[in-house]
XYZ file of C-alpha atoms in Angstrom:
566
model
C 54.204 101.041 64.135
C 52.395 103.122 61.555
C 53.094 106.731 60.699
C 49.936 107.893 62.474
C 50.793 105.910 65.591
C 54.242 107.449 65.848
C 52.993 110.963 65.150
C 49.670 111.230 66.917
C 49.953 109.080 69.987
C 52.900 110.831 71.571
C 51.358 112.809 74.388
C 52.371 116.419 74.356
C 52.531 118.338 77.568
C 49.913 121.078 77.514
C 51.144 124.597 78.260
C 50.207 126.317 81.483
C 46.950 128.021 80.463
C 46.400 131.720 80.932
C 43.609 133.034 83.111
C 40.599 133.159 80.818
C 38.274 136.177 81.167
C 34.732 135.541 82.374
C 31.472 137.026 81.189
C 27.808 137.259 82.166
C 26.755 138.091 78.612
C 24.974 134.960 77.292
C 25.950 135.908 73.729
C 29.639 135.666 74.607
C 29.487 132.499 76.723
C 31.151 129.329 75.538
C 28.540 126.640 74.910
C 29.212 123.091 73.738
C 28.361 121.074 71.814
C 27.256 122.824 68.653
C 25.176 120.158 66.961
C 25.089 120.065 63.175
C 21.675 120.721 61.706
C 19.600 117.671 60.729
C 20.523 116.538 57.239
C 17.776 116.277 54.628
C 17.373 113.437 54.070
C 19.185 112.170 57.160
C 22.031 109.789 56.424
C 20.691 107.449 59.080
C 17.410 107.098 57.160
C 19.070 105.029 54.464
C 19.192 101.269 54.955
C 22.679 101.082 53.482
C 24.351 104.036 55.216
C 25.604 104.642 58.715
C 24.261 107.205 61.217
C 25.217 110.829 60.645
C 27.420 112.935 62.916
C 24.425 114.623 64.530
C 23.076 111.254 65.684
C 26.430 110.351 67.237
C 26.609 113.671 69.096
C 23.018 113.341 70.312
C 23.865 109.828 71.454
C 26.788 111.202 73.463
C 24.413 113.774 74.971
C 21.973 111.069 76.040
C 24.758 108.974 77.560
C 25.811 111.978 79.658
C 22.277 112.166 81.042
C 22.286 108.431 81.766
C 25.539 108.885 83.677
C 24.167 111.823 85.676
C 20.971 109.882 86.449
C 22.985 106.979 87.839
C 25.073 109.347 89.981
C 21.884 110.921 91.369
C 20.773 107.481 92.505
C 24.104 106.410 93.965
C 24.617 109.701 95.814
C 21.498 109.096 97.936
C 22.204 107.048 101.068
C 18.466 106.436 101.810
C 17.862 105.129 98.274
C 20.894 102.859 98.467
C 19.585 101.327 101.681
C 16.047 101.005 100.282
C 17.132 99.229 97.085
C 19.849 97.027 98.552
C 19.407 96.632 102.341
C 22.189 94.062 102.722
C 24.631 95.541 100.197
C 24.012 99.281 100.273
C 27.736 99.905 99.829
C 27.736 98.094 96.466
C 27.119 100.412 93.496
C 26.411 97.418 91.260
C 23.813 95.910 93.616
C 22.009 99.235 94.109
C 21.975 100.109 90.411
C 20.796 96.630 89.339
C 17.926 96.782 91.825
C 16.901 100.158 90.440
C 17.080 98.865 86.878
C 14.759 95.956 87.736
C 12.093 98.518 88.634
C 12.840 100.473 85.470
C 12.384 97.273 83.427
C 8.867 96.851 84.863
C 8.042 100.391 83.796
C 9.509 99.733 80.356
C 7.165 96.752 79.935
C 4.167 99.018 80.583
C 5.395 101.515 77.996
C 6.344 98.820 75.456
C 2.946 97.111 75.570
C 1.168 100.454 75.170
C 3.365 101.865 72.423
C 3.568 98.777 70.184
C -0.009 98.997 68.805
C 0.297 102.785 68.431
C 3.327 102.745 66.151
C 2.170 103.019 62.561
C 3.560 101.327 59.495
C 5.248 101.468 57.005
C 7.152 104.563 58.201
C 6.947 104.426 61.977
C 8.003 107.333 64.151
C 7.730 107.948 67.864
C 6.035 111.294 68.528
C 7.281 113.477 71.376
C 3.961 112.983 73.167
C 4.728 109.261 73.555
C 8.308 109.534 74.785
C 8.951 107.633 78.035
C 10.620 108.748 81.288
C 14.425 108.634 81.407
C 14.689 105.311 83.277
C 12.440 103.646 80.687
C 14.484 105.208 77.886
C 17.610 103.734 79.491
C 16.105 100.232 79.362
C 14.932 100.577 75.750
C 18.392 101.830 74.761
C 20.048 98.748 76.319
C 17.452 96.400 74.789
C 18.231 97.711 71.294
C 21.939 97.033 71.890
C 21.122 93.331 71.982
C 19.961 93.285 68.351
C 19.526 89.543 67.848
C 17.333 89.179 70.922
C 15.391 92.341 70.064
C 14.632 91.033 66.582
C 13.640 87.653 67.998
C 11.260 89.154 70.559
C 9.635 91.518 68.057
C 9.135 88.711 65.541
C 7.670 86.204 68.010
C 5.336 88.837 69.444
C 4.012 89.895 66.007
C 5.634 93.296 66.400
C 8.022 93.320 63.447
C 6.941 96.888 62.665
C 8.854 97.941 65.795
C 12.084 96.986 64.019
C 11.551 99.882 61.619
C 11.078 102.345 64.481
C 14.249 104.462 64.707
C 15.470 105.903 67.965
C 13.708 109.302 68.241
C 16.786 111.531 68.137
C 15.043 114.611 66.785
C 12.222 114.384 69.325
C 14.803 113.986 72.081
C 17.160 116.755 70.930
C 15.331 119.709 72.573
C 14.697 117.710 75.752
C 18.313 116.978 76.664
C 19.449 119.832 78.900
C 23.242 119.633 78.871
C 23.688 122.603 81.208
C 21.951 120.838 84.097
C 22.163 117.270 82.738
C 18.414 116.792 83.015
C 15.779 115.294 80.738
C 12.676 117.409 80.275
C 9.787 115.148 79.330
C 7.148 117.115 77.373
C 3.954 117.884 79.274
C 1.891 115.852 76.800
C 4.161 112.837 77.246
C 4.048 113.168 81.039
C 0.242 113.358 80.950
C 0.051 110.303 78.688
C 2.368 108.354 80.986
C 0.288 109.281 84.027
C -2.872 108.176 82.235
C -1.235 104.949 81.060
C -0.211 103.968 84.589
C -3.365 105.334 86.243
C -1.132 107.550 88.342
C 0.580 104.588 89.977
C 3.899 105.303 88.251
C 5.069 108.934 88.459
C 7.368 110.178 85.733
C 10.290 110.459 88.145
C 11.037 107.006 89.579
C 13.816 108.345 91.814
C 11.446 110.888 93.363
C 8.796 108.203 93.905
C 11.277 105.944 95.707
C 12.620 108.831 97.782
C 9.093 109.783 98.827
C 8.487 106.247 100.095
C 5.339 105.794 98.005
C 6.646 102.805 96.103
C 7.920 99.480 97.465
C 10.962 98.209 95.513
C 9.351 94.898 94.570
C 8.615 92.903 91.439
C 5.683 90.496 90.892
C 6.475 86.770 90.564
C 3.728 84.300 89.629
C 3.819 80.712 90.808
C 3.795 78.347 87.779
C 1.780 75.809 89.769
C -1.108 77.889 91.134
C -0.668 81.291 89.396
C -0.580 83.123 92.737
C 1.335 86.405 92.532
C 4.022 87.121 95.102
C 5.838 90.410 95.648
C 9.601 89.965 95.871
C 12.081 92.664 96.887
C 14.362 93.541 93.965
C 17.499 92.852 96.005
C 16.188 89.422 96.984
C 15.315 88.688 93.361
C 18.830 89.615 92.355
C 20.405 86.836 94.428
C 21.435 83.912 92.205
C 20.345 81.408 94.884
C 16.912 82.961 95.506
C 14.200 80.439 96.408
C 10.718 80.583 97.932
C 8.047 78.067 98.865
C 4.598 79.028 97.633
C 1.653 78.274 99.970
C 0.549 75.752 97.343
C 3.706 73.780 98.094
C 5.592 74.570 94.889
C 9.257 75.479 95.249
C 10.065 78.690 93.403
C 13.590 79.574 92.325
C 15.285 81.111 89.316
C 15.880 77.664 87.841
C 12.282 76.573 88.504
C 10.927 79.680 86.743
C 13.350 79.176 83.873
C 12.223 75.562 83.369
C 8.606 76.680 83.574
C 9.265 79.220 80.805
C 10.751 76.558 78.506
C 7.911 74.162 79.333
C 5.306 76.815 78.463
C 7.032 77.560 75.156
C 7.185 73.848 74.328
C 3.483 73.498 75.095
C 2.704 76.412 72.770
C 4.925 74.899 70.078
C 3.018 71.606 70.216
C -0.449 73.174 70.197
C -0.062 76.271 68.006
C 1.222 75.928 64.413
C 2.234 79.606 64.430
C 4.200 79.444 67.698
C 7.982 79.840 67.673
C 10.627 78.912 70.206
C 12.825 81.704 71.506
C 15.946 82.137 69.415
C 14.452 80.766 66.205
C 13.065 84.037 64.812
C 16.313 86.042 64.746
C 19.304 85.873 62.383
C 20.910 83.625 61.362
C 17.838 81.393 61.787
C 15.328 84.001 60.628
C 13.519 83.019 57.476
C 13.828 79.280 58.077
C 10.086 78.762 58.336
C 10.413 75.012 58.632
C 12.719 75.184 61.666
C 9.910 75.304 64.211
C 8.062 72.626 62.242
C 11.094 70.368 62.619
C 11.468 71.337 66.277
C 7.782 70.542 66.794
C 8.266 67.075 65.372
C 11.506 66.586 67.282
C 10.078 67.387 70.707
C 6.715 65.719 70.175
C 7.809 62.380 71.575
C 11.129 63.335 73.169
C 11.381 62.073 76.767
C 13.392 65.136 77.785
C 12.382 67.830 75.342
C 13.271 70.524 77.855
C 16.928 69.495 77.921
C 16.941 69.246 74.126
C 15.733 72.822 73.722
C 18.056 74.070 76.442
C 21.048 72.563 74.654
C 20.353 74.269 71.335
C 18.774 77.549 72.500
C 20.631 78.044 75.772
C 21.381 81.739 75.163
C 17.670 82.528 74.802
C 16.766 80.774 78.069
C 19.701 82.064 80.135
C 20.202 80.760 83.666
C 21.015 83.306 86.384
C 24.613 83.913 87.328
C 26.659 85.896 89.800
C 27.053 88.681 87.224
C 23.630 88.700 85.573
C 20.120 88.672 86.989
C 17.616 86.089 85.879
C 15.123 87.096 83.196
C 12.316 88.908 84.971
C 8.996 87.002 84.710
C 7.259 90.387 84.626
C 8.665 91.303 81.201
C 8.186 89.799 77.746
C 11.877 90.019 76.809
C 14.078 86.951 76.396
C 16.918 88.534 78.383
C 17.311 90.335 81.670
C 16.746 93.944 80.684
C 18.138 95.132 84.016
C 21.392 93.239 83.451
C 21.594 94.509 79.867
C 21.299 98.125 81.054
C 23.799 97.477 83.829
C 26.360 96.143 81.334
C 25.964 99.305 79.283
C 26.905 101.402 82.323
C 30.550 100.514 81.679
C 30.433 102.011 78.169
C 28.489 105.031 79.440
C 31.214 105.597 82.026
C 33.925 105.479 79.360
C 32.098 108.023 77.228
C 31.768 110.303 80.251
C 35.455 109.872 81.043
C 36.571 110.859 77.539
C 33.887 113.569 77.323
C 34.224 113.951 73.550
C 30.945 115.836 73.654
C 32.738 118.802 75.273
C 36.047 118.515 73.415
C 37.095 121.133 70.837
C 37.700 118.213 68.442
C 34.188 116.726 68.877
C 33.236 117.182 65.207
C 36.452 115.548 64.027
C 36.100 112.682 66.512
C 32.628 111.665 65.342
C 33.538 112.146 61.669
C 36.512 109.809 62.066
C 34.351 107.377 64.048
C 31.925 107.100 61.130
C 34.732 106.460 58.631
C 36.451 103.915 60.863
C 33.142 102.156 61.569
C 32.556 101.624 57.854
C 36.049 100.143 57.548
C 35.416 97.984 60.623
C 32.482 96.415 58.794
C 34.637 95.784 55.747
C 36.731 93.566 58.023
C 33.617 91.590 58.982
C 33.113 90.802 55.300
C 36.779 89.839 54.843
C 37.203 87.746 58.004
C 34.192 85.512 58.491
C 34.159 83.374 61.599
C 36.442 85.693 63.574
C 35.668 87.907 66.554
C 36.304 91.572 65.770
C 36.552 94.068 68.615
C 35.900 97.811 68.168
C 37.768 100.777 69.588
C 35.757 103.234 71.698
C 34.985 105.585 68.808
C 33.981 102.731 66.499
C 31.847 101.282 69.303
C 30.001 104.600 69.623
C 29.085 104.514 65.933
C 28.196 100.817 66.193
C 25.890 101.411 69.168
C 24.252 104.379 67.458
C 23.550 102.268 64.377
C 21.936 99.462 66.397
C 19.401 101.932 67.760
C 17.644 101.694 64.364
C 17.137 97.898 64.151
C 15.905 97.567 60.563
C 18.533 99.949 59.167
C 21.261 98.140 61.086
C 20.094 94.724 59.866
C 19.997 95.901 56.246
C 23.440 97.478 56.534
C 24.861 94.238 57.938
C 23.541 92.249 55.003
C 24.869 94.805 52.500
C 28.291 95.482 54.048
C 29.166 92.239 55.850
C 26.964 89.845 53.822
C 25.467 88.510 57.066
C 23.862 89.738 60.274
C 26.370 90.816 62.943
C 25.186 90.461 66.525
C 26.514 92.653 69.336
C 27.686 90.479 72.229
C 28.653 92.488 75.303
C 29.311 89.410 77.454
C 32.449 88.024 75.788
C 35.236 86.943 78.189
C 38.332 89.124 78.525
C 40.614 86.634 76.788
C 38.375 86.515 73.717
C 38.226 90.319 73.612
C 42.010 90.682 73.898
C 42.688 88.203 71.093
C 39.935 89.699 68.951
C 41.285 93.210 69.389
C 44.817 92.150 68.391
C 43.461 90.499 65.243
C 41.253 93.482 64.408
C 44.104 95.935 64.898
C 46.457 93.923 62.669
C 43.928 93.445 59.873
C 42.795 97.083 60.010
C 46.314 98.485 59.719
C 47.257 95.994 56.990
C 44.160 96.800 54.935
C 43.891 100.570 55.402
C 47.418 101.640 56.385
C 46.075 103.580 59.368
C 46.319 103.173 63.115
C 43.450 101.343 64.797
C 43.906 101.576 68.550
C 45.703 104.230 70.536
C 44.758 107.066 72.817
C 41.524 109.027 72.340
C 42.071 111.841 74.828
C 41.429 115.473 73.882
C 45.084 116.140 73.106
C 45.491 113.157 70.780
C 42.189 113.878 69.092
C 43.397 117.430 68.512
C 46.541 116.033 66.881
C 44.382 113.855 64.639
C 42.396 116.938 63.630
C 45.656 118.599 62.561
C 46.716 115.513 60.615
C 43.365 115.301 58.853
C 43.555 118.982 57.905
C 47.114 118.570 56.619
C 46.167 115.499 54.603
C 43.158 117.249 53.085
C 45.260 120.302 52.189
C 48.027 118.287 50.564
C 45.866 115.551 49.070
C 46.328 112.005 50.254
C 48.660 110.154 52.581
C 51.804 111.087 50.644
C 50.914 114.729 51.131
C 50.387 114.088 54.847
C 53.876 112.608 55.181
C 55.406 115.636 53.438
C 53.324 118.039 55.476
C 54.023 116.476 58.851
C 57.686 116.114 57.997
C 57.878 119.810 57.186
C 56.046 121.199 60.219
C 58.995 122.422 62.244
C 60.199 125.504 64.062
C 57.984 128.416 65.015
C 54.992 127.336 62.904
C 54.676 123.948 64.541
C 55.278 125.308 68.036
C 52.603 127.940 67.450
C 50.055 125.312 66.348
C 50.843 123.094 69.340
C 50.509 126.081 71.673
C 47.150 127.065 70.155
C 45.857 123.508 70.459
C 46.976 123.304 74.097
C 45.368 126.624 75.013
C 42.148 125.655 73.242
C 41.956 122.322 75.049
C 42.614 123.928 78.430
C 39.956 126.539 77.697
C 37.275 123.952 76.974
C 38.290 121.914 79.994
C 37.785 125.057 82.061
C 34.397 125.539 80.386
C 33.397 122.022 81.361
C 34.466 122.550 84.973
C 32.479 125.802 85.071
C 29.496 124.125 83.436
C 29.514 121.326 86.021
C 29.697 123.832 88.869
C 26.940 125.924 87.316
C 24.794 122.850 86.708
C 24.999 121.943 90.374
C 24.062 125.519 91.318
C 21.042 125.462 89.002
C 19.921 122.091 90.357
C 20.227 123.357 93.955
C 18.255 126.475 93.027
C 15.506 124.399 91.418
C 15.297 122.154 94.467
C 15.080 125.175 96.762
C 12.505 126.849 94.489
C 10.466 123.650 94.425
C 10.586 123.381 98.209
C 9.535 127.029 98.470
C 6.504 126.472 96.243
C 5.473 123.437 98.306
C 5.590 125.641 101.434
C 3.524 128.338 99.694
C 6.398 130.784 99.351
C 5.287 132.377 96.097
C 3.567 130.036 93.631
C 4.137 129.926 89.886
C 1.374 132.470 89.367
C 2.469 134.642 92.282
C 4.964 137.442 92.319
C 7.684 135.496 94.144
C 7.479 132.464 91.865
C 7.449 134.556 88.705
C 10.564 136.451 89.782
C 12.430 133.266 90.603
C 11.488 131.710 87.276
C 12.695 134.764 85.356
C 15.929 135.421 87.181
C 17.238 132.140 88.571
C 20.832 131.897 89.745
C 23.275 134.395 88.290
C 25.237 132.651 85.544
C 28.848 133.424 84.830
C 30.712 131.752 82.004
C 34.048 131.815 80.259
C 34.264 134.303 77.428
C 34.809 133.197 73.834
C 35.911 136.750 73.094
C 38.467 136.372 75.896
C 39.792 133.168 74.310
C 40.250 134.994 71.007
C 42.216 137.715 72.795
C 44.520 135.143 74.395
C 45.177 133.407 71.069
C 45.798 136.706 69.278
C 48.333 137.685 71.929
C 50.330 134.520 71.213
C 52.513 132.433 73.522
C 54.222 134.367 76.297
C 57.863 133.615 76.997
C-alpha cells in the first residue's frame, strides 16, 4: 500500500455540522460551481494537449442535465406506458425506446449540420445547437471514436472530425439551478424550420401531448416499402415481420441486407469502402478495399467473409443492445450507445464532484492522472488498461474533440486508442488490476481508491502540503508532522466545509423543484389566459418568481471563525 493510500483513503467521520444561517441576498448566496474563465488559447485547442479544467467542469454540468432529463422521463407513468407498453416497469426498456426516437432526430440534425460546418477551423454556432435529446445522442456517438471516425470518413465528412464539442456555446445555456437546457431562440427557430414543425424542440413534451407516435421507419429490402414499427417492438431481439410483398423482415435480415448493399457498392464503385476499413488502425491503407474488392468478387459466400473480419461494424442484435437502426447512417446503435453512457452519467451524479468544495482539485488531478494513464498505453502495448472514474471523465472529455483526441493518441501512445464500453466484467477487473499495479510502480502514487468528497478534500490537503514543501519527500515530512491541535483544526474545517456544501446542494435541489413547479404553473396560467407575457400578471410573475432562500457564505465564514465547539 502506498503512502497516499494509507493516508488519504481512511474515511474520517465528519463532525456534526452547525446550523448554517440562511439568506435571501443573492450576493451572499452560495453558488457552485465557479467555472474558471476560458483560457486563451484554450488548452483543448492543441492537438497534443488534454482538455482544460473548464471543459471537464462543463462536461460534468452537461452530465447533470442528462441525468435530470432521464429522471423527468422515468418519473412520468404515462410516458413509460407509451414507450414500453409491455415493460413499463423497466427503466432500461423505457429509456432505450426514448433514445431510439432521439436517434432519429439526431440523424435529421446530423445531415443538416454536416454541409454547414466550415473548414479548416470548424465551429458550431449557438444558432445551430440541437435539442438536449439530440445532444445526448451526439455525445454518446463521439464516445465511440473508432466508429465515429469510420462513419465520417466513409460519408465524405472528415471535416466533422475537427469539429470540437461546443463547450463555450453551451456554457450559458446549462442552468444548474433548475437543471434545464435553454436552447437559444435562433437555434429553436432553425430546428423548427429544419423539421418543418414536425419535431418540436422538446421531445418529452411532444410525447406527453400525444402528438407523436413512438415509431421508427423500417424499409423492406425487397420492395422498399416503408413500415412504421413501435420502438418497443423494434427493441426486441427476436423481432420479425412479414412484408405484404412476402419478404420476411427481422433484425438479422436487415443486417444481411446492409452487408449485401455495402458489398454491391464495393464491387461497382472504386471509391466505396466497407464499414470498419476507414478507421484506425486500418485508416490510411488505401489498398485494403481494393484487396477486399478482389477477394469478394468471386467468393461464393462473400457476406460471411466480410462478417468474419468486420463483425464489430455489422453488429447483430443482442439482449443488451438494440440492432442498428436502419433510419440512421451510423454503423452502431446510437440508442444503445447512449444507454450505455447512462451508467457513467449516474456515477458522476452520485459523486457530484461538480458541487464539491474540492471540485477544482478533483479535475486538476484528473487531468494529471489522465496524462499518466496514456503513458501506460505507450509502455504496455497489447494490454487492456482500465481508467478510474476521474481519469474516465478526462478521457471522455477528450474524445469529444475527435481530431484532437486522435492526434494526442498518436503523440502520447504512438497509436490510436479506441474506447470500448462493452468489455466483459472479467476483462475489466483484470485490466484494472494491471493498470493499478503499473501506475503505482511507475509514478509512486495511488491509482484507485475512494473519490468521495471527504477523500477528495484529503487529497487537496496533501497536494497543498506537497506544493508547500516541494516534492514527495516534503509531503512525507509534512504529513508526518501534522499532529495535535493544528491537524484537528484542519480536519474540522474540512468537515464543516463539506457539510455546508452538501446542505447547499440539498437546498439547491429543493429550490430547483420549486422553480420548475412555478414555471409549470406559470405556463399553465398563460395557456388559460391568466396574464400573458405582455400583460400585467405575466410581467409580475416573470420578475418576481418564487422567493429564493439560500445558505449564506457569510454565515459559513462566521462558523469557521468561531472554531470547533467542545
